PDB file of C-alpha atoms in Angstrom:
ATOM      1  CA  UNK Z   1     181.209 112.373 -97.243  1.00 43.00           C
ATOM      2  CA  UNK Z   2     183.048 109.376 -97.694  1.00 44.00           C
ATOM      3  CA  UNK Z   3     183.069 106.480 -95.280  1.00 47.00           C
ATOM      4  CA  UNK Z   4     186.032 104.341 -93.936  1.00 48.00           C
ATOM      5  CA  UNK Z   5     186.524 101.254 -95.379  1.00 50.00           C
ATOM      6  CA  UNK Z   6     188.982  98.640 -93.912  1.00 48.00           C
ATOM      7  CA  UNK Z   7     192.166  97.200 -96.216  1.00 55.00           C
ATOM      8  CA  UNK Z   8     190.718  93.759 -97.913  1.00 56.00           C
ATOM      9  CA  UNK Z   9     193.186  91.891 -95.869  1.00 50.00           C
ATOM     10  CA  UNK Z  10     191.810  92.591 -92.735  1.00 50.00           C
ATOM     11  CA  UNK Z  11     187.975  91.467 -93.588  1.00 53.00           C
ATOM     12  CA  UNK Z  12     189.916  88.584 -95.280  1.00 55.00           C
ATOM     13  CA  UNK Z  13     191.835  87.536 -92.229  1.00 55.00           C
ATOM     14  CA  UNK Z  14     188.472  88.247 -89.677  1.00 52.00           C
ATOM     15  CA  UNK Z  15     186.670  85.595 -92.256  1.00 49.00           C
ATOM     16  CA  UNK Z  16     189.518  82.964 -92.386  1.00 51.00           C
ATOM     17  CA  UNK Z  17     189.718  83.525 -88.107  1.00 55.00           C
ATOM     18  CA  UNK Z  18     185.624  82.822 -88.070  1.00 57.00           C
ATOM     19  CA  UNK Z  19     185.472  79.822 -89.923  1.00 50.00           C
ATOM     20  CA  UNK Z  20     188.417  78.315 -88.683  1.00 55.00           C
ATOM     21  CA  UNK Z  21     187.041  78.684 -84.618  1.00 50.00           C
ATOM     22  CA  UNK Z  22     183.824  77.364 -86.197  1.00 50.00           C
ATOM     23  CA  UNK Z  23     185.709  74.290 -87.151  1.00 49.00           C
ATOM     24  CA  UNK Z  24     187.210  73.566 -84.248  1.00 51.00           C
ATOM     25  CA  UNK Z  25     184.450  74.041 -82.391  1.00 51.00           C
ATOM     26  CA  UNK Z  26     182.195  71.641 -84.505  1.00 47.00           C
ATOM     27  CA  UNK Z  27     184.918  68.586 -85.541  1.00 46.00           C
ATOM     28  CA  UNK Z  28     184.935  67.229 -82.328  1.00 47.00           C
ATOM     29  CA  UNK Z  29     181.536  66.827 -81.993  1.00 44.00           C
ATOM     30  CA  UNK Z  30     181.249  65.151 -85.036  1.00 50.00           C
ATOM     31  CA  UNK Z  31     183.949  63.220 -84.693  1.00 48.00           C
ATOM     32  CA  UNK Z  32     182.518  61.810 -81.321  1.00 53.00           C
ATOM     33  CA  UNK Z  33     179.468  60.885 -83.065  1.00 53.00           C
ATOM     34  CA  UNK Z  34     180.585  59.387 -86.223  1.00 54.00           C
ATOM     35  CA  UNK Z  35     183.008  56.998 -83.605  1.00 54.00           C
ATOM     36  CA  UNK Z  36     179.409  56.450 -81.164  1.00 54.00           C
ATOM     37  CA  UNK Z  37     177.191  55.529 -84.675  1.00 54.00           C
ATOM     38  CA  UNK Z  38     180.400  52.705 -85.874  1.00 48.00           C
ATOM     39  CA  UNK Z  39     181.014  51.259 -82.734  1.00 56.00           C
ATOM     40  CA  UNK Z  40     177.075  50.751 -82.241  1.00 55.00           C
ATOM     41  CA  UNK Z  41     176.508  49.534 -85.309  1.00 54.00           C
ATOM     42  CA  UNK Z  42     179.845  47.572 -85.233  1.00 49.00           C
ATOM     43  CA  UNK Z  43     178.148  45.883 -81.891  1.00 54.00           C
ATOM     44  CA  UNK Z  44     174.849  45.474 -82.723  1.00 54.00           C
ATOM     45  CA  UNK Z  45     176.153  43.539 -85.971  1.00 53.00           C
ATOM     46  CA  UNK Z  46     178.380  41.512 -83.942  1.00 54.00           C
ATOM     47  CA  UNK Z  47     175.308  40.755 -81.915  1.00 52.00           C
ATOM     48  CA  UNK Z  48     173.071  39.804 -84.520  1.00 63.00           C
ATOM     49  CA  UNK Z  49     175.900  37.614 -85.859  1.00 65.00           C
ATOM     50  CA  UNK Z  50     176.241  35.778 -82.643  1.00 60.00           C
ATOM     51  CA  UNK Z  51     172.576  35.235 -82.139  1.00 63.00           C
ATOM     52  CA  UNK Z  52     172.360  34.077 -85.324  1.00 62.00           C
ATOM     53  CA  UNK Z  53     174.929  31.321 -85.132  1.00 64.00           C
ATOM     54  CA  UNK Z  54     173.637  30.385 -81.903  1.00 65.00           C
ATOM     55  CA  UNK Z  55     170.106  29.718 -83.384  1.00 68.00           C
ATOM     56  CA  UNK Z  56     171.569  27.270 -86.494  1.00 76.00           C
ATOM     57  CA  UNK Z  57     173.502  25.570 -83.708  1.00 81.00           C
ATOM     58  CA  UNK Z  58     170.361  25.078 -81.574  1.00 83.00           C
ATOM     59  CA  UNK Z  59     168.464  23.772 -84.467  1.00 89.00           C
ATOM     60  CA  UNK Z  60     171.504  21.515 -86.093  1.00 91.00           C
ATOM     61  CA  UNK Z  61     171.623  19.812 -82.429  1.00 90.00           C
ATOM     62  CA  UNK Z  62     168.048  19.520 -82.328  1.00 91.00           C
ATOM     63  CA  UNK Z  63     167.583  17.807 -85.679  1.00 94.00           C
ATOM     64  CA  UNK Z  64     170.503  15.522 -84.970  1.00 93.00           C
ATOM     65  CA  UNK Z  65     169.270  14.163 -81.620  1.00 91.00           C
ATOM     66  CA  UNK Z  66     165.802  13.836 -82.867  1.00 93.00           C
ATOM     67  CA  UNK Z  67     166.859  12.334 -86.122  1.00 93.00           C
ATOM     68  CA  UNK Z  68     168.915   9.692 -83.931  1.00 92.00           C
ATOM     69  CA  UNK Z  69     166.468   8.489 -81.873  1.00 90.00           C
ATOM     70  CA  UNK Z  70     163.871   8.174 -83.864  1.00 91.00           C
ATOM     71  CA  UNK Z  71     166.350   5.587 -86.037  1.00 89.00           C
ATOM     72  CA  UNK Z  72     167.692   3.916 -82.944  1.00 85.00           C
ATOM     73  CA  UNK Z  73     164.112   3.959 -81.408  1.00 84.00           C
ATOM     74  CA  UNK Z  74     162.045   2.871 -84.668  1.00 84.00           C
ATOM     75  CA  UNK Z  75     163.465   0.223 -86.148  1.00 78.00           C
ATOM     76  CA  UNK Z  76     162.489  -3.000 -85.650  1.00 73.00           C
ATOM     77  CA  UNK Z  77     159.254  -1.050 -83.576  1.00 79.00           C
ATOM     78  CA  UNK Z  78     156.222  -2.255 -84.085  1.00 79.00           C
ATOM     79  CA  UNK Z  79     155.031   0.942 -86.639  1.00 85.00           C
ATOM     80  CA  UNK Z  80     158.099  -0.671 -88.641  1.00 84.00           C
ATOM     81  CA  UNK Z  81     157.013  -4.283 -88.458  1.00 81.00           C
ATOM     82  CA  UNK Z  82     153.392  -2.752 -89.613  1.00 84.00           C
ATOM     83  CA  UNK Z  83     154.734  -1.029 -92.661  1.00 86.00           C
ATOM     84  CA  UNK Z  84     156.926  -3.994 -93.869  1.00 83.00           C
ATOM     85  CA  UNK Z  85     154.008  -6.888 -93.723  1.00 81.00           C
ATOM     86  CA  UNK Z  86     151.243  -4.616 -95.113  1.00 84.00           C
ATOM     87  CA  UNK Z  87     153.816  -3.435 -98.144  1.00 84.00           C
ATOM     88  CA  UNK Z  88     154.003  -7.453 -98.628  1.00 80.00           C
ATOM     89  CA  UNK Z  89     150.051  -7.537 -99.128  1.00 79.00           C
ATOM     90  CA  UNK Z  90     149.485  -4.348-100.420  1.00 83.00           C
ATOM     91  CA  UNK Z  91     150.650  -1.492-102.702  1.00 86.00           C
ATOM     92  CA  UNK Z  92     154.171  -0.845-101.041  1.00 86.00           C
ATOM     93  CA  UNK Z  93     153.785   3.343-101.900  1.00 90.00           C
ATOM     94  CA  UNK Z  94     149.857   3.334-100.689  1.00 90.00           C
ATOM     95  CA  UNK Z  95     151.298   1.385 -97.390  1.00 91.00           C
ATOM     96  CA  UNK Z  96     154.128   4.333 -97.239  1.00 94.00           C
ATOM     97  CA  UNK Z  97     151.725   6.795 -97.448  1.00 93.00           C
ATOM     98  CA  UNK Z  98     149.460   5.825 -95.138  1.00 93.00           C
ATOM     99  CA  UNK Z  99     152.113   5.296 -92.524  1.00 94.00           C
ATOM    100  CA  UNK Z 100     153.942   8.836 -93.143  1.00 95.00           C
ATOM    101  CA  UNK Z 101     150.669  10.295 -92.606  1.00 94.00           C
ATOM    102  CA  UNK Z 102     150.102   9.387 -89.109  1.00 94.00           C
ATOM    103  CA  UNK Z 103     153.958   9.328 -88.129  1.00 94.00           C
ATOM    104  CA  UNK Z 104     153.927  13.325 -89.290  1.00 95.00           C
ATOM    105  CA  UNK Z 105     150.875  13.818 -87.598  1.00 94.00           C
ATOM    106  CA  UNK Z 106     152.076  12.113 -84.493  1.00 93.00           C
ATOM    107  CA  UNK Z 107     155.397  14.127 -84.838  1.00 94.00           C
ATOM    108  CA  UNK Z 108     153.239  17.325 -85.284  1.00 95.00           C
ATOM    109  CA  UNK Z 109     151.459  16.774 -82.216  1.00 94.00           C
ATOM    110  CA  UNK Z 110     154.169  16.068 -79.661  1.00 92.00           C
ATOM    111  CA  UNK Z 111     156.459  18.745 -80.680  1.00 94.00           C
ATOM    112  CA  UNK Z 112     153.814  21.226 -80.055  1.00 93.00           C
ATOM    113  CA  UNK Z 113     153.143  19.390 -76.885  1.00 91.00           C
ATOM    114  CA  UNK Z 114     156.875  19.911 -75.940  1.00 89.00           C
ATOM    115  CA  UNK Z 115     156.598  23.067 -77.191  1.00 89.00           C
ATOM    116  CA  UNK Z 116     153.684  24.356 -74.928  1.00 88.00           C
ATOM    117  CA  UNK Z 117     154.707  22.567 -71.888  1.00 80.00           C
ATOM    118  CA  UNK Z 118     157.895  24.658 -71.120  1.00 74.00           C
ATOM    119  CA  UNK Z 119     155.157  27.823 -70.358  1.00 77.00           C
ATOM    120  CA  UNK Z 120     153.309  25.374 -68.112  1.00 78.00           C
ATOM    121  CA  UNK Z 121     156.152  24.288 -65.448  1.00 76.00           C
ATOM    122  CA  UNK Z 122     158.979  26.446 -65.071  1.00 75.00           C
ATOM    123  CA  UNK Z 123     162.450  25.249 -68.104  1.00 72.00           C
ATOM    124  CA  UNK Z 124     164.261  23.541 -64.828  1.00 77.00           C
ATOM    125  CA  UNK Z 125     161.572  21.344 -64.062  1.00 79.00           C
ATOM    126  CA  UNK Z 126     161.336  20.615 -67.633  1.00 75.00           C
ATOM    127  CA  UNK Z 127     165.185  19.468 -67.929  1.00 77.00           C
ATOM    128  CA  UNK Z 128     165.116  17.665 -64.976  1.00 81.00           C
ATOM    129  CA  UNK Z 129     162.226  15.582 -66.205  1.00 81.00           C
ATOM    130  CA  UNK Z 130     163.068  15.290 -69.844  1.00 80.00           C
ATOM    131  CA  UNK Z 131     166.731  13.641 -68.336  1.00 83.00           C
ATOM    132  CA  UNK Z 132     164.679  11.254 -65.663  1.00 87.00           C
ATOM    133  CA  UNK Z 133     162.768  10.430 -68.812  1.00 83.00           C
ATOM    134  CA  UNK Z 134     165.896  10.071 -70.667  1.00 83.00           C
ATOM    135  CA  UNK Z 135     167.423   7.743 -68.064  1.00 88.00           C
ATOM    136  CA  UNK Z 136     164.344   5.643 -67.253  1.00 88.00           C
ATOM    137  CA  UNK Z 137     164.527   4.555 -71.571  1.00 84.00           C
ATOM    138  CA  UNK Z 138     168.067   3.908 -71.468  1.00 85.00           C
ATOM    139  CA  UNK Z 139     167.998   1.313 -68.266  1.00 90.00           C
ATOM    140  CA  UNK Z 140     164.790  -0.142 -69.597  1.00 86.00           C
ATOM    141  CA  UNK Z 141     166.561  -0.484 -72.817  1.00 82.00           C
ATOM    142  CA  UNK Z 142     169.788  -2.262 -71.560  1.00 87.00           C
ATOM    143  CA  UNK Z 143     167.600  -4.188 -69.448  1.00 87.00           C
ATOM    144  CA  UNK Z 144     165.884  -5.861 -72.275  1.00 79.00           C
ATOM    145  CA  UNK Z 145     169.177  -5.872 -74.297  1.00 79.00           C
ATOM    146  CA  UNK Z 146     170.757  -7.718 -71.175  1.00 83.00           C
ATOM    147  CA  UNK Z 147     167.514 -10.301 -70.765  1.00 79.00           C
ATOM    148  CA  UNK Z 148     167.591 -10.784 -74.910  1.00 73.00           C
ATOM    149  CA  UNK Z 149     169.336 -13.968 -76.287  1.00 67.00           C
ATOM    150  CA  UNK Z 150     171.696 -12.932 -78.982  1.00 60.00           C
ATOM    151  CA  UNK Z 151     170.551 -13.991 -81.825  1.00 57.00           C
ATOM    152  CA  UNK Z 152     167.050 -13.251 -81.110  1.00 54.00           C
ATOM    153  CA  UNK Z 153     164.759 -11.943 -83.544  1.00 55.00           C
ATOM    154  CA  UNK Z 154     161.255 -10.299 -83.596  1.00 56.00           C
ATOM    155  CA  UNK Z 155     159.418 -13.354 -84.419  1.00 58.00           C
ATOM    156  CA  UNK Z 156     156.846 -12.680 -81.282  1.00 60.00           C
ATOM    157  CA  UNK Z 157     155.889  -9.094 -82.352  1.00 62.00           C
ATOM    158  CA  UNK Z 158     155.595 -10.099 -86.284  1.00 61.00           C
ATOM    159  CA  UNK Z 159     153.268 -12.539 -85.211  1.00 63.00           C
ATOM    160  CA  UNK Z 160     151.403 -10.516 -83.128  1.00 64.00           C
ATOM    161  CA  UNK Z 161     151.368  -7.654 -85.584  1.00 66.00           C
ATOM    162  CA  UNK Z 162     149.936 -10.380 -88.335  1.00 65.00           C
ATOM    163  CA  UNK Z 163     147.740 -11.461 -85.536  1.00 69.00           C
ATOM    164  CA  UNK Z 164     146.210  -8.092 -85.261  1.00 66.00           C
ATOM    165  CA  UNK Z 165     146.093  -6.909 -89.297  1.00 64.00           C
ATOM    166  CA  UNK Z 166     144.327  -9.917 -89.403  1.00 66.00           C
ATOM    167  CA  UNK Z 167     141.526  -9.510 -86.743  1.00 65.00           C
ATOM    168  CA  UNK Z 168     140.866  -5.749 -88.791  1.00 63.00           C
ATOM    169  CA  UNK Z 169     140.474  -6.907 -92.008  1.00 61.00           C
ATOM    170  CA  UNK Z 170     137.892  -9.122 -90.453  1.00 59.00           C
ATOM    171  CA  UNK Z 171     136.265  -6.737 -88.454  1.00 62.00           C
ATOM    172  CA  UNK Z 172     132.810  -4.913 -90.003  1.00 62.00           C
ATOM    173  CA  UNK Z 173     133.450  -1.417 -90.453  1.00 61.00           C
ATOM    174  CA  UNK Z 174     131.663   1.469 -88.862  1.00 62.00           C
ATOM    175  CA  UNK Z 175     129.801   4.433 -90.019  1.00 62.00           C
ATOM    176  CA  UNK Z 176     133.000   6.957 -90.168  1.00 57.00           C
ATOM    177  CA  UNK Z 177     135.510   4.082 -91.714  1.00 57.00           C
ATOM    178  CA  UNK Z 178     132.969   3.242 -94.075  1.00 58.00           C
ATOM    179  CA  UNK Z 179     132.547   7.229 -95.101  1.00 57.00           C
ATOM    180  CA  UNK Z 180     136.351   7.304 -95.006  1.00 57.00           C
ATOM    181  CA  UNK Z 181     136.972   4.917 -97.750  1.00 58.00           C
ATOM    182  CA  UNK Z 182     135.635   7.196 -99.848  1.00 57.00           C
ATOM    183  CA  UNK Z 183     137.825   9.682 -99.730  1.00 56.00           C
ATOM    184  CA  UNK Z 184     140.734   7.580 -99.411  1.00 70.00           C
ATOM    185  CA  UNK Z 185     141.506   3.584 -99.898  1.00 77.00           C
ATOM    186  CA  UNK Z 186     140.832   1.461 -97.272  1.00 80.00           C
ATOM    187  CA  UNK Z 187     144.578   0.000 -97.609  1.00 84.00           C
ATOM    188  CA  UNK Z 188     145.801   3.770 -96.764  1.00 88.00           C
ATOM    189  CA  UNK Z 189     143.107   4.218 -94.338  1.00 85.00           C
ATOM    190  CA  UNK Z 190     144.363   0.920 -92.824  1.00 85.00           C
ATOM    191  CA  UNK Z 191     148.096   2.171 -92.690  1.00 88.00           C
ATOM    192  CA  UNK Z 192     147.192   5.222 -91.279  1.00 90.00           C
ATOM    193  CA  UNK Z 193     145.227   4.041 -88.303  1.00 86.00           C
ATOM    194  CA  UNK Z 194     147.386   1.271 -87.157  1.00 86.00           C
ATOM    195  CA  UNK Z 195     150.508   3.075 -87.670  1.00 90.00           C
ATOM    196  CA  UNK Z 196     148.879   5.694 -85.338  1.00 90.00           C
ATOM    197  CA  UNK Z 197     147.234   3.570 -82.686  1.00 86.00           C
ATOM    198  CA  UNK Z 198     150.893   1.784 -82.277  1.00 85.00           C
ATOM    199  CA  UNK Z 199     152.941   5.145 -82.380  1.00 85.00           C
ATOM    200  CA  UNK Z 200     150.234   6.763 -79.439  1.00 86.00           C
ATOM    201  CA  UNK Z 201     152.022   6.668 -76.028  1.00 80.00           C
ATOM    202  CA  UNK Z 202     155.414   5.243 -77.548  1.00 82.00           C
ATOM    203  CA  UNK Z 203     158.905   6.226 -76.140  1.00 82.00           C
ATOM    204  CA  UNK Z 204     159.514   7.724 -79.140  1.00 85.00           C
ATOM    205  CA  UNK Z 205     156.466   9.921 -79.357  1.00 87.00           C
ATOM    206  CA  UNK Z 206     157.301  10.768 -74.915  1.00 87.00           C
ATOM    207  CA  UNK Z 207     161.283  11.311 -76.181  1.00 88.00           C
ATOM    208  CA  UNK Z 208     160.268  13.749 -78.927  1.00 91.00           C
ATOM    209  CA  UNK Z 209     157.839  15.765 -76.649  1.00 90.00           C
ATOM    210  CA  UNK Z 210     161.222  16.389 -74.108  1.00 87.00           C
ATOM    211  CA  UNK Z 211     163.519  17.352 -76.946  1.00 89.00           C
ATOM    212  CA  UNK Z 212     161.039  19.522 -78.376  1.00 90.00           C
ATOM    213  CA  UNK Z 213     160.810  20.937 -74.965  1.00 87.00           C
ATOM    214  CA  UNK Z 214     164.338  21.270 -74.486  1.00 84.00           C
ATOM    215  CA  UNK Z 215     165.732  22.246 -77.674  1.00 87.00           C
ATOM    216  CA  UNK Z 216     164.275  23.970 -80.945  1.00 90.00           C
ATOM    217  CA  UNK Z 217     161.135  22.493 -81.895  1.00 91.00           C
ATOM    218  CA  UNK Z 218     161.763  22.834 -85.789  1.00 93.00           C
ATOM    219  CA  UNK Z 219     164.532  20.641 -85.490  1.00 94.00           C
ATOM    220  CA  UNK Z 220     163.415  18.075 -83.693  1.00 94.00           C
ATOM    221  CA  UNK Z 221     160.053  18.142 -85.917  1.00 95.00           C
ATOM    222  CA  UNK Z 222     162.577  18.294 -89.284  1.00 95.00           C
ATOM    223  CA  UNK Z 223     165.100  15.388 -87.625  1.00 95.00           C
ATOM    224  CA  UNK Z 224     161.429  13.218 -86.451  1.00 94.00           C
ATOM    225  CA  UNK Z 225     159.973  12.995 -89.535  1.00 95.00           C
ATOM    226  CA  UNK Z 226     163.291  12.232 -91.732  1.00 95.00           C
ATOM    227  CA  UNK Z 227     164.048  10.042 -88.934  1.00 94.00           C
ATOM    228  CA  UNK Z 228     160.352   8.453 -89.697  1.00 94.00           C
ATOM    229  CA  UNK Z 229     160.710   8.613 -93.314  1.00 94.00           C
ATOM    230  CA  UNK Z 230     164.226   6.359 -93.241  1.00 93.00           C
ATOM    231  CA  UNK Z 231     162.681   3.676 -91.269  1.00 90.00           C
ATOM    232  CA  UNK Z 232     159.262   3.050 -92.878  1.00 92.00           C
ATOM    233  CA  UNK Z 233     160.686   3.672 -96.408  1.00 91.00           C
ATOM    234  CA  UNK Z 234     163.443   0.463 -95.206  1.00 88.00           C
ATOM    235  CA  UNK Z 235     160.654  -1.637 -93.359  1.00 86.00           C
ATOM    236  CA  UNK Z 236     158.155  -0.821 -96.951  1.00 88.00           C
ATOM    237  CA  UNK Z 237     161.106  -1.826 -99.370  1.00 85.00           C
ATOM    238  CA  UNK Z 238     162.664  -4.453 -96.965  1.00 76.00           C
ATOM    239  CA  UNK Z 239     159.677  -5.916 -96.150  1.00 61.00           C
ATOM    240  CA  UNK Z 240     159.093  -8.572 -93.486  1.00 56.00           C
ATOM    241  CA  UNK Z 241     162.457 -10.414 -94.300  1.00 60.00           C
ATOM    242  CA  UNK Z 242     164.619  -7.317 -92.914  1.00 61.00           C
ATOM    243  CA  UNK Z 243     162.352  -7.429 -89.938  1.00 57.00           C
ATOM    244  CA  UNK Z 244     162.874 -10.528 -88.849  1.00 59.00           C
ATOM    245  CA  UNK Z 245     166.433 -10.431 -89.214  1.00 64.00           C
ATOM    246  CA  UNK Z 246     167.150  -7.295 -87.264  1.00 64.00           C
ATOM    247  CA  UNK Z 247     168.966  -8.231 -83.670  1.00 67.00           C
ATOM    248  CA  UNK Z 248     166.925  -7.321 -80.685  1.00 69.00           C
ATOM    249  CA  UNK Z 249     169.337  -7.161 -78.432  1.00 74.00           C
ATOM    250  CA  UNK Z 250     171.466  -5.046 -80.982  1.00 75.00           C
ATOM    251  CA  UNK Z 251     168.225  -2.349 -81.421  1.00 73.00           C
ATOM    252  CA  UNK Z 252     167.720  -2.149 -77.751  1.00 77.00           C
ATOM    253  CA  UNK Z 253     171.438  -2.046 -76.787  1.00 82.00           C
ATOM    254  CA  UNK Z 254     172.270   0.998 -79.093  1.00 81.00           C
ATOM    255  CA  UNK Z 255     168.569   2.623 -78.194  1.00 80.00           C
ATOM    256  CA  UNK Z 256     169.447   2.447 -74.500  1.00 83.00           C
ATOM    257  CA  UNK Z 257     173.181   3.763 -74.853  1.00 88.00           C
ATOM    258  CA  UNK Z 258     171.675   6.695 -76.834  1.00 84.00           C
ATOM    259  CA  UNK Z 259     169.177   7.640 -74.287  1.00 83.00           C
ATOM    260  CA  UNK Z 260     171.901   7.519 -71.819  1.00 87.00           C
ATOM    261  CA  UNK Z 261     173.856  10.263 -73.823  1.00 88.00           C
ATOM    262  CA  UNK Z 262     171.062  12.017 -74.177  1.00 82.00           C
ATOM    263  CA  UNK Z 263     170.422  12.043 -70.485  1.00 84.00           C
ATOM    264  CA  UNK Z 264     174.507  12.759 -69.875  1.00 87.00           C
ATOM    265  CA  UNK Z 265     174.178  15.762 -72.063  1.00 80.00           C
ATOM    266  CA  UNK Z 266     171.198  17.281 -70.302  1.00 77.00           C
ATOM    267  CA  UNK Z 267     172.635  16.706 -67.082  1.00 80.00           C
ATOM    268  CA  UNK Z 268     175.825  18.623 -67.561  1.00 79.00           C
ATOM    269  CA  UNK Z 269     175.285  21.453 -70.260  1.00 71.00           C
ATOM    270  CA  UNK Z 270     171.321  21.943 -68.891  1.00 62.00           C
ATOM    271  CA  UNK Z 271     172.666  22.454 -65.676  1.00 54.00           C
ATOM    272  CA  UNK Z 272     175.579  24.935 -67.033  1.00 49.00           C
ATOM    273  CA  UNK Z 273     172.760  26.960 -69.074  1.00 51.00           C
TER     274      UNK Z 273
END
């Protein structure tokens, strides 16, 4: 007995029916989700991009301002005035040496002071003191720009710095200088210890804990110790001659309108952030 069979164009047209309702049905969806997966990724690139330029820009500022005030605030300081009379006495890139060592150190240390002390006191109380801070330098600053003569030089601190290099040299050494020198030479161990002692509690080293508190602390430790290297490397080739022809009044005058900026700036975009 022979069964029925349908005409071929009927099973072809039931096929073409089937997959075109299964098409329909499944486009959409896929469309939907092809559209969800760009946008996101579209968005989340868009983000990434943004937070990236927003980091460079944090750490451009931060380098700037740190490499400016450590010029304004350095030269003619008495870490400078160190490094250009020992370089005249001594081996100008031991001298160098010596100094960078502690001023890196130094740097080191404060950033990650200004680093830490945001997670101690809350980032408000932090702005608000690192633009008191800021303000108290500047006035001081003008102050003693105001109270300078014109023309006057550093002639007091030179002499007091000679005064002091040589009351070390004449001093015995102890146990731990003495174990020390060997290891390093006493002219860098010299360098590195005065430079040090003078740069401890400075309104330099105070100036680059708040900007490392405030802004990125890369930055300011990559602007510091540029900043650091420009100044000793002039005061070591110099020597005491460019010391003691650098204006006071000039050095304090454009320290103190700095700090003032600095202080301006906090004031207005910390408060806006």
């Amino acid at each position: 007995m022979m069964k029925a069979q349908l005409p071929s164009w009927v099973c072809t047209t039931v096929v073409l029916l089937g997959l075109s309702l299964l098409a329909r049905g499944a486009r959409p969806v896929n469309a939907e989700e092809n559209d969800a997966k760009v946008e996101g990724s579209l968005s989340d690139n868009t983000d990434s991009i943004g937070e990236v330029v927003e980091r460079n820009m944090d750490l451009v500022q931060a380098f700037l301002k740190s490499l400016l005030m450590i010029l304004v605030t350095e030269l003619g300081d008495e870490t400078f005035i160190i490094a250009a009379i020992m370089a005249m006495r001594h081996p100008r890139l031991v001298v160098y040496v010596g100094a960078m060592s502690a001023l890196v150190s130094m740097t080191v240390i404060s950033t990650a002071l200004g680093y830490v002390l945001p997670n101690l006191i809350s980032r408000q109380a932090t702005q608000h003191a690192a633009t008191a801070l800021y303000t108290f330098f500047g006035l001081r600053l003008l102050w003693i720009a105001w109270r300078s003569k014109p023309q006057a030089s550093n002639q007091d601190e030179v002499e007091e710095v000679e005064a002091k290099l040589e009351a070390s040299e004449q001093q015995p050494r102890t146990k731990l200088q003495r174990v020390l020198t060997r290891l390093c030479t006493p002219v860098f161990l010299e360098a590195l210890i005065l430079t040090f002692l003078a740069e401890w509690g400075d309104r330099s080293q105070i100036a680059t804990i708040t900007l490392a508190a405030t802004y990125n602390p890369y930055g300011v430790t990559a602007g510091a110790i540029l900043g650091h290297g420009i100044c000793t490397g002039t005061a070591v080739l110099g020597g005491q001659l460019l010391a003691m022809r650098i204006s006071q009044r000039t050095v304090a005058l454009s320290g103190g309108m700095l700090f003032l900026l600095f202080a301006a700036h906090n004031l207005i975009y910390g408060s806006a952030t």
